[in-house]
CSV table of C-alpha atoms in Angstrom, one decimal:
chain,number,residue,atom,x,y,z
A,16,MET,CA,136.7,-198.5,-131.7
A,17,VAL,CA,134.8,-196.1,-129.1
A,18,LEU,CA,134.7,-198.3,-126.5
A,19,LEU,CA,138.8,-198.6,-126.9
A,20,ALA,CA,139.2,-194.8,-127.0
A,21,LEU,CA,137.4,-194.2,-124.1
A,22,PRO,CA,140.4,-195.6,-121.4
A,23,LEU,CA,142.4,-193.4,-123.7
A,24,LEU,CA,140.8,-190.0,-122.9
A,25,ALA,CA,140.2,-191.2,-119.3
A,26,GLY,CA,144.1,-191.6,-119.1
A,27,ASN,CA,144.8,-188.5,-120.7
A,28,TRP,CA,142.3,-186.4,-118.7
A,29,ALA,CA,143.9,-187.7,-115.5
A,30,CYS,CA,147.5,-186.7,-116.7
A,31,SER,CA,146.6,-183.3,-117.5
A,32,LYS,CA,144.8,-182.6,-114.0
A,33,SER,CA,147.8,-184.2,-112.1
A,34,THR,CA,150.0,-181.5,-113.9
A,35,THR,CA,147.9,-178.5,-112.5
A,36,THR,CA,150.1,-175.7,-111.2
A,37,PRO,CA,148.7,-175.0,-107.4
A,38,PRO,CA,148.0,-171.4,-106.7
A,39,VAL,CA,150.6,-169.5,-105.7
A,40,GLU,CA,150.3,-167.3,-102.4
A,41,LYS,CA,150.7,-163.8,-102.6
A,42,VAL,CA,151.3,-161.0,-99.9
A,43,GLU,CA,150.5,-157.6,-100.6
A,44,ASN,CA,153.2,-155.0,-99.6
A,45,ILE,CA,151.1,-152.1,-97.6
A,46,GLN,CA,153.6,-149.4,-96.9
A,47,ASN,CA,153.2,-146.4,-94.6
A,48,PHE,CA,156.0,-143.8,-93.4
A,49,THR,CA,155.7,-141.1,-90.8
A,50,ALA,CA,158.8,-138.8,-90.2
A,51,THR,CA,160.0,-136.4,-87.7
A,52,ASN,CA,162.0,-133.0,-88.5
A,53,SER,CA,165.5,-133.3,-86.8
A,54,GLU,CA,165.3,-129.4,-86.5
A,55,ASN,CA,162.5,-128.7,-84.4
A,56,GLY,CA,160.9,-132.2,-83.7
A,57,SER,CA,157.8,-131.7,-85.7
A,58,THR,CA,155.7,-134.0,-87.9
A,59,VAL,CA,157.0,-133.6,-91.4
A,60,ALA,CA,154.3,-133.3,-94.1
A,61,GLY,CA,155.1,-134.9,-97.5
A,62,THR,CA,155.2,-138.1,-99.3
A,63,HIS,CA,156.8,-141.5,-99.4
A,64,GLN,CA,157.3,-143.4,-102.8
A,65,TYR,CA,158.3,-147.2,-103.7
A,66,SER,CA,160.6,-148.3,-106.7
A,67,THR,CA,158.9,-151.4,-106.9
A,68,ASN,CA,155.9,-150.1,-108.9
A,69,GLY,CA,156.3,-146.5,-108.4
A,70,ALA,CA,153.6,-146.0,-105.9
A,71,SER,CA,153.6,-143.0,-103.7
A,72,GLY,CA,151.3,-141.4,-101.1
A,73,ALA,CA,151.1,-139.0,-98.4
A,74,LEU,CA,153.5,-139.4,-95.0
A,75,GLY,CA,151.5,-141.0,-92.6
A,76,SER,CA,149.0,-142.7,-95.2
A,77,LEU,CA,149.0,-146.5,-96.6
A,78,VAL,CA,150.6,-147.1,-99.9
A,79,SER,CA,150.1,-150.5,-101.8
A,80,ALA,CA,153.9,-151.2,-103.3
A,81,GLY,CA,152.8,-154.5,-105.1
A,82,PHE,CA,152.5,-158.0,-104.5
A,83,THR,CA,155.2,-160.6,-104.0
A,84,ASN,CA,155.5,-164.3,-103.3
A,85,GLN,CA,154.5,-165.6,-99.5
A,86,ASN,CA,157.9,-165.4,-97.7
A,87,ALA,CA,160.0,-163.5,-100.3
A,88,PRO,CA,160.8,-159.8,-99.3
A,89,VAL,CA,161.9,-157.7,-102.2
A,90,ASN,CA,164.5,-154.9,-102.3
A,91,CYS,CA,163.0,-151.5,-102.8
A,92,ASN,CA,164.3,-148.0,-103.0
A,93,ILE,CA,162.1,-145.7,-100.4
A,94,THR,CA,162.0,-142.0,-101.2
A,95,VAL,CA,160.9,-139.4,-98.6
A,96,THR,CA,160.3,-135.6,-99.6
A,97,GLY,CA,159.0,-133.1,-97.3
A,98,ASN,CA,158.3,-129.7,-96.1
A,99,GLY,CA,161.7,-128.3,-94.2
A,100,ILE,CA,163.8,-131.3,-94.6
A,101,PHE,CA,166.3,-132.7,-97.5
A,102,ALA,CA,164.9,-135.2,-99.7
A,103,ARG,CA,166.0,-138.7,-98.9
A,104,THR,CA,166.2,-142.0,-100.6
A,105,TYR,CA,167.1,-145.3,-98.8
A,106,THR,CA,168.5,-147.7,-101.2
A,107,GLY,CA,168.2,-151.5,-101.0
A,108,THR,CA,165.7,-151.5,-98.5
A,109,SER,CA,163.8,-154.8,-97.9
A,110,ILE,CA,159.9,-154.7,-97.8
A,111,TYR,CA,157.6,-157.4,-97.2
A,112,GLY,CA,153.8,-157.4,-96.1
A,113,THR,CA,152.3,-154.5,-94.1
A,114,GLN,CA,155.3,-152.0,-92.8
A,115,THR,CA,155.0,-148.9,-90.9
A,116,ARG,CA,158.4,-147.1,-90.9
A,117,SER,CA,159.3,-144.1,-88.9
A,118,ASP,CA,162.5,-142.0,-89.1
A,119,VAL,CA,164.0,-138.6,-88.3
A,120,MET,CA,164.7,-136.5,-91.5
A,121,SER,CA,167.4,-134.0,-91.5
A,122,GLY,CA,166.1,-130.1,-91.1
A,123,ASN,CA,167.2,-128.3,-94.0
A,124,GLY,CA,168.7,-125.5,-91.6
A,125,ARG,CA,171.1,-127.8,-89.7
A,126,VAL,CA,174.2,-128.2,-92.0
A,127,ASP,CA,175.7,-126.0,-94.7
A,128,VAL,CA,175.4,-128.4,-97.9
A,129,ASN,CA,177.9,-126.5,-99.9
A,130,ASN,CA,180.3,-127.0,-96.9
A,131,TRP,CA,179.4,-130.6,-97.0
A,132,VAL,CA,180.0,-131.3,-100.8
A,133,SER,CA,183.1,-129.3,-100.6
A,134,GLN,CA,185.0,-130.6,-97.5
A,135,ILE,CA,183.2,-134.0,-97.0
A,136,GLY,CA,182.4,-135.1,-100.5
A,137,ALA,CA,180.5,-138.4,-101.6
A,138,ASP,CA,181.4,-140.4,-98.6
A,139,ASN,CA,180.8,-139.8,-94.7
A,140,THR,CA,183.8,-140.2,-93.2
A,141,THR,CA,183.5,-138.2,-90.2
A,142,TRP,CA,184.1,-139.2,-86.5
A,143,GLY,CA,181.9,-142.1,-85.7
A,144,TYR,CA,182.4,-143.6,-82.4
A,145,SER,CA,180.8,-142.6,-79.0
A,146,SER,CA,183.6,-141.8,-77.0
A,147,MET,CA,187.3,-140.7,-77.1
A,148,VAL,CA,190.4,-141.0,-75.1
A,149,ILE,CA,193.2,-138.6,-75.7
A,150,GLU,CA,196.4,-139.9,-75.2
A,151,PHE,CA,199.6,-137.8,-74.6
A,152,TYR,CA,203.0,-139.4,-74.6
A,153,ASP,CA,206.4,-138.8,-73.0
A,154,ASN,CA,206.5,-135.2,-70.7
A,155,ASP,CA,207.4,-132.4,-73.3
A,156,ILE,CA,203.8,-131.1,-73.9
A,157,PRO,CA,203.1,-128.2,-71.8
A,158,ARG,CA,200.0,-128.7,-69.6
A,159,ALA,CA,198.3,-125.6,-71.5
A,160,PHE,CA,198.8,-127.0,-74.6
A,161,LYS,CA,196.8,-130.3,-73.2
A,162,ASN,CA,193.9,-128.2,-71.8
A,163,ALA,CA,193.7,-126.2,-75.1
A,164,VAL,CA,193.4,-129.9,-77.1
A,165,VAL,CA,191.0,-131.2,-74.6
A,166,ALA,CA,188.9,-128.1,-74.9
A,167,ALA,CA,188.7,-128.0,-78.5
A,168,PHE,CA,187.7,-131.6,-78.7
A,169,LYS,CA,184.8,-131.0,-76.0
A,170,GLU,CA,183.8,-128.3,-78.1
A,171,TYR,CA,183.2,-130.4,-81.0
A,172,ALA,CA,181.1,-132.7,-78.7
A,173,SER,CA,178.5,-130.0,-78.4
A,174,SER,CA,174.7,-130.5,-77.3
A,175,GLU,CA,173.7,-130.8,-80.7
A,176,ASN,CA,176.0,-134.0,-81.4
A,177,LYS,CA,173.8,-137.1,-80.7
A,178,LEU,CA,176.9,-139.7,-80.7
A,179,LEU,CA,179.6,-138.0,-79.1
A,180,LYS,CA,179.0,-136.1,-75.6
A,181,ALA,CA,181.5,-133.9,-73.8
A,182,GLU,CA,181.3,-136.3,-70.9
A,183,ASN,CA,182.5,-139.3,-73.1
A,184,ILE,CA,185.9,-137.2,-74.0
A,185,THR,CA,188.6,-138.2,-71.3
A,186,TRP,CA,192.4,-137.8,-71.5
A,187,VAL,CA,195.3,-139.5,-69.9
A,188,ASP,CA,199.2,-139.1,-69.6
A,189,ALA,CA,200.1,-142.2,-71.3
A,190,GLY,CA,203.7,-142.5,-70.7
A,191,ALA,CA,207.0,-143.0,-72.8
A,192,TRP,CA,206.2,-143.4,-76.8
A,193,PRO,CA,205.8,-146.9,-77.6
A,194,GLY,CA,208.2,-146.3,-80.9
A,195,SER,CA,205.2,-146.6,-83.4
A,196,TYR,CA,201.7,-145.4,-83.9
A,197,THR,CA,199.2,-148.2,-83.4
A,198,ALA,CA,195.6,-147.1,-84.2
A,199,LYS,CA,193.2,-148.1,-81.5
A,200,LYS,CA,189.4,-147.3,-81.8
A,201,GLY,CA,187.9,-144.2,-80.0
A,202,VAL,CA,191.7,-143.2,-79.6
A,203,ILE,CA,193.7,-140.3,-80.5
A,204,GLN,CA,197.3,-140.3,-79.8
A,205,ILE,CA,199.5,-137.2,-79.3
A,206,LYS,CA,203.1,-137.2,-79.8
A,207,THR,CA,205.6,-134.4,-80.5
A,208,SER,CA,207.2,-134.7,-83.8
A,209,PRO,CA,209.0,-131.4,-85.5
A,210,GLN,CA,206.6,-130.3,-88.3
A,211,ALA,CA,207.7,-127.2,-90.4
A,212,SER,CA,204.0,-126.3,-90.3
A,213,GLY,CA,203.8,-126.2,-86.9
A,214,MET,CA,201.3,-129.8,-86.3
A,215,SER,CA,200.0,-132.5,-88.3
A,216,ASN,CA,197.4,-135.4,-88.1
A,217,HIS,CA,196.5,-138.6,-89.3
A,218,SER,CA,193.2,-140.5,-89.0
A,219,ASP,CA,192.0,-144.2,-89.4
A,220,GLN,CA,189.0,-145.7,-90.4
A,221,PHE,CA,187.5,-149.0,-88.9
A,222,ASP,CA,184.1,-150.5,-91.0
A,223,GLY,CA,184.1,-147.3,-93.1
A,224,ILE,CA,184.1,-144.9,-90.0
A,225,THR,CA,186.9,-142.8,-88.7
A,226,CYS,CA,187.1,-143.3,-85.0
A,227,ALA,CA,191.1,-143.3,-84.2
A,228,GLY,CA,193.8,-140.9,-85.2
A,229,ASN,CA,197.1,-139.1,-83.8
A,230,LEU,CA,198.1,-135.2,-83.6
A,231,ALA,CA,201.8,-134.3,-84.0
A,232,PRO,CA,202.6,-130.7,-82.4
A,233,ASN,CA,206.1,-129.1,-83.0
A,234,PRO,CA,207.4,-129.2,-79.9
A,235,ASP,CA,208.5,-125.4,-80.0
A,236,PHE,CA,204.6,-124.9,-79.0
A,237,ASP,CA,204.8,-121.1,-80.1
A,238,SER,CA,201.4,-119.3,-80.9
A,239,LEU,CA,201.6,-120.8,-84.6
A,240,VAL,CA,201.1,-124.3,-82.9
A,241,TYR,CA,198.3,-123.3,-80.7
A,242,ALA,CA,196.3,-121.3,-83.5
A,243,MET,CA,196.5,-124.7,-85.6
A,244,ILE,CA,194.7,-126.7,-83.0
A,245,PRO,CA,190.9,-126.4,-84.4
A,246,GLY,CA,191.8,-126.6,-88.0
A,247,GLU,CA,193.9,-129.7,-87.4
A,248,ARG,CA,191.2,-131.1,-85.1
A,249,ASN,CA,188.4,-130.6,-87.6
A,250,ASP,CA,190.7,-132.4,-90.4
A,251,LEU,CA,191.4,-135.2,-88.2
A,252,LEU,CA,187.5,-135.7,-87.4
A,253,GLN,CA,186.4,-135.2,-91.0
A,254,GLY,CA,188.6,-138.3,-92.0
A,255,PRO,CA,191.2,-139.3,-94.6
A,256,SER,CA,191.1,-136.8,-97.2
A,257,ASN,CA,193.5,-134.3,-95.9
A,258,VAL,CA,191.0,-131.1,-96.1
A,259,ASP,CA,191.3,-127.6,-95.0
A,260,GLY,CA,190.2,-127.8,-91.6
A,261,ASP,CA,190.1,-124.1,-91.0
A,262,SER,CA,187.3,-124.6,-93.7
A,263,VAL,CA,184.9,-127.4,-92.2
A,264,LYS,CA,182.2,-126.1,-90.1
A,265,LEU,CA,181.6,-127.6,-86.6
A,266,SER,CA,177.8,-128.0,-87.8
A,267,THR,CA,179.0,-130.2,-90.7
A,268,LEU,CA,181.2,-132.5,-88.4
A,269,ILE,CA,178.1,-133.0,-86.1
A,270,HIS,CA,175.9,-133.4,-88.9
A,271,GLY,CA,178.2,-136.1,-90.1
A,272,ALA,CA,178.4,-138.0,-86.6
A,273,ASN,CA,174.3,-137.8,-86.2
A,274,MET,CA,174.3,-139.9,-89.2
A,275,HIS,CA,176.9,-142.4,-87.9
A,276,ALA,CA,175.0,-142.3,-84.8
A,277,GLU,CA,172.2,-144.0,-86.1
A,278,GLY,CA,173.9,-146.7,-87.9
A,279,ARG,CA,174.0,-144.9,-91.5
A,280,LYS,CA,177.7,-145.8,-92.5
A,281,ASN,CA,176.8,-145.1,-96.1
A,282,TYR,CA,175.1,-141.9,-95.8
A,283,ARG,CA,175.8,-139.1,-98.5
A,284,LEU,CA,174.5,-135.7,-98.9
A,285,VAL,CA,175.0,-134.4,-102.4
A,286,LEU,CA,173.6,-131.8,-104.7
A,287,GLU,CA,171.3,-133.4,-107.1
A,288,ASN,CA,170.3,-131.0,-109.9
A,289,GLY,CA,171.3,-128.2,-107.7
A,290,ALA,CA,168.8,-129.1,-104.7
A,291,PRO,CA,170.3,-131.1,-101.6
A,292,LYS,CA,169.7,-134.8,-101.5
A,293,GLU,CA,170.4,-137.7,-99.0
A,294,TYR,CA,171.1,-141.1,-99.8
A,295,GLN,CA,171.6,-144.1,-97.2
A,296,ASN,CA,172.0,-148.2,-98.0
A,297,GLY,CA,169.0,-149.7,-96.5
A,298,PHE,CA,166.7,-148.4,-93.8
A,299,SER,CA,167.7,-147.6,-89.8
A,300,GLY,CA,164.5,-146.2,-88.3
A,301,ASN,CA,162.1,-148.0,-86.8
A,302,THR,CA,159.9,-150.8,-88.3
A,303,SER,CA,156.5,-152.6,-87.2
A,304,GLN,CA,155.5,-155.3,-89.6
A,305,SER,CA,152.9,-157.8,-90.4
A,306,ALA,CA,151.7,-159.6,-93.1
A,307,THR,CA,148.3,-161.4,-94.7
A,308,VAL,CA,149.1,-163.7,-97.3
A,309,TYR,CA,146.1,-164.3,-100.0
A,310,SER,CA,145.7,-167.3,-102.3
A,311,SER,CA,146.1,-166.2,-106.1
A,312,LEU,CA,142.9,-168.0,-107.2
A,313,GLN,CA,142.9,-166.5,-110.6
A,314,SER,CA,145.7,-164.6,-112.2
A,315,ALA,CA,149.1,-163.1,-111.3
A,316,PRO,CA,148.8,-159.6,-109.6
A,317,GLY,CA,148.4,-156.9,-112.1
A,318,THR,CA,146.5,-158.6,-114.7
A,319,THR,CA,143.0,-158.7,-115.9
A,320,SER,CA,141.0,-162.0,-115.6
A,321,LEU,CA,137.4,-162.9,-115.8
A,322,PHE,CA,137.3,-162.5,-112.2
A,323,GLY,CA,138.4,-158.9,-111.8
A,324,SER,CA,141.5,-156.9,-112.0
A,325,ASP,CA,144.0,-154.9,-110.2
A,326,ASP,CA,145.7,-157.6,-108.4
A,327,GLY,CA,144.0,-160.4,-110.3
A,328,THR,CA,141.9,-161.5,-107.4
A,329,PRO,CA,138.1,-159.9,-106.4
A,330,ASP,CA,138.0,-159.0,-102.8
A,331,ASP,CA,135.2,-161.7,-102.1
A,332,GLU,CA,137.6,-164.3,-103.4
A,333,LYS,CA,140.7,-163.6,-101.6
A,334,MET,CA,141.2,-165.7,-98.3
A,335,VAL,CA,143.6,-165.5,-95.5
A,336,VAL,CA,145.7,-168.7,-95.5
A,337,GLY,CA,148.6,-167.5,-93.2
A,338,ARG,CA,150.1,-164.7,-90.8
A,339,ARG,CA,153.3,-163.5,-90.0
A,340,TYR,CA,155.0,-160.7,-87.9
A,341,GLY,CA,151.6,-160.1,-85.9
A,342,GLU,CA,148.0,-159.0,-86.7
A,343,THR,CA,146.4,-159.4,-89.8
A,344,PRO,CA,146.3,-156.0,-91.5
A,345,ARG,CA,143.1,-154.2,-92.8
A,346,MET,CA,143.2,-152.7,-96.1
A,347,ASP,CA,142.6,-149.0,-95.9
A,348,ASP,CA,139.5,-147.2,-97.5
A,349,LYS,CA,141.9,-146.1,-100.7
A,350,VAL,CA,142.7,-149.8,-101.5
A,351,LYS,CA,139.2,-150.7,-101.0
A,352,GLU,CA,137.7,-148.1,-103.2
A,353,LYS,CA,140.3,-149.1,-105.9
A,354,HIS,CA,139.4,-152.7,-105.8
A,355,ALA,CA,135.6,-151.5,-105.9
A,356,LYS,CA,136.4,-149.6,-109.3
A,357,ASN,CA,138.2,-152.3,-111.0
A,358,ARG,CA,135.5,-154.8,-109.9
């Protein structure tokens, strides 16, 4: 009986060995963030925090945002706070490996937040195109009015506007009106149309950014029409909400353009618990990246095993098995100290 049982035991041992789960290779997401104040160009002192595990640290220092499987980036909300800037959360940002991000943060003295919230609202719909052509149609628009319109838009394209420069605003006499308004990116069409109020405007969006529109002045061209140019310009540049253009500040419009200039189409500026807070979808600054892949020899990250804790693998039993995006990063002293304490 004993002799008969031995082959069966050997067979069972072989089967159990063949179903052993291979080690899962992990990557530690070691993150860094540096920030510059848009108002004065100074380096921002503050913190960066990660939603994957709630870890945070000082700007310019490394933070371990947890472990992920090799070649598996994860979505993470990154919140940056600092002296002299609006707090900003980058939602749905992809993190993987060792990354250093740098971005320009909004100086808290550049825009009237109350004006933004009341006139722009939750969605940034301000003008978001890097050039502008003003097309004047027919021959019933006085030269003085044309000059006043062009001057008003060049005033908007001030030295603070990183997206639209005054030299990128041009105008043309476009000839006969084609009979219907056709929105064209970067173009503002002007055609006289009797208006009881003296002037009207309309704006169009492409990919969520206002970058086309028209102005329709009353052909009487009296003092009322001239007086309405700045307000109607602001209303058009703000977007489709038909706000009171006289109440929109140029600094508010320029701030909106700057956010578009850096690819932040989903940018929002809100008052959260009475304090200014910025949100944007994804990250749009600069990122350098590398990744060291470790073999999980004992247990999953974050659990305690006979061999150690914190990430489940002691330092001396981690082994580099692959590399992506550049050089293998070195763990900073704080991470090393954490490992030593958990050993």
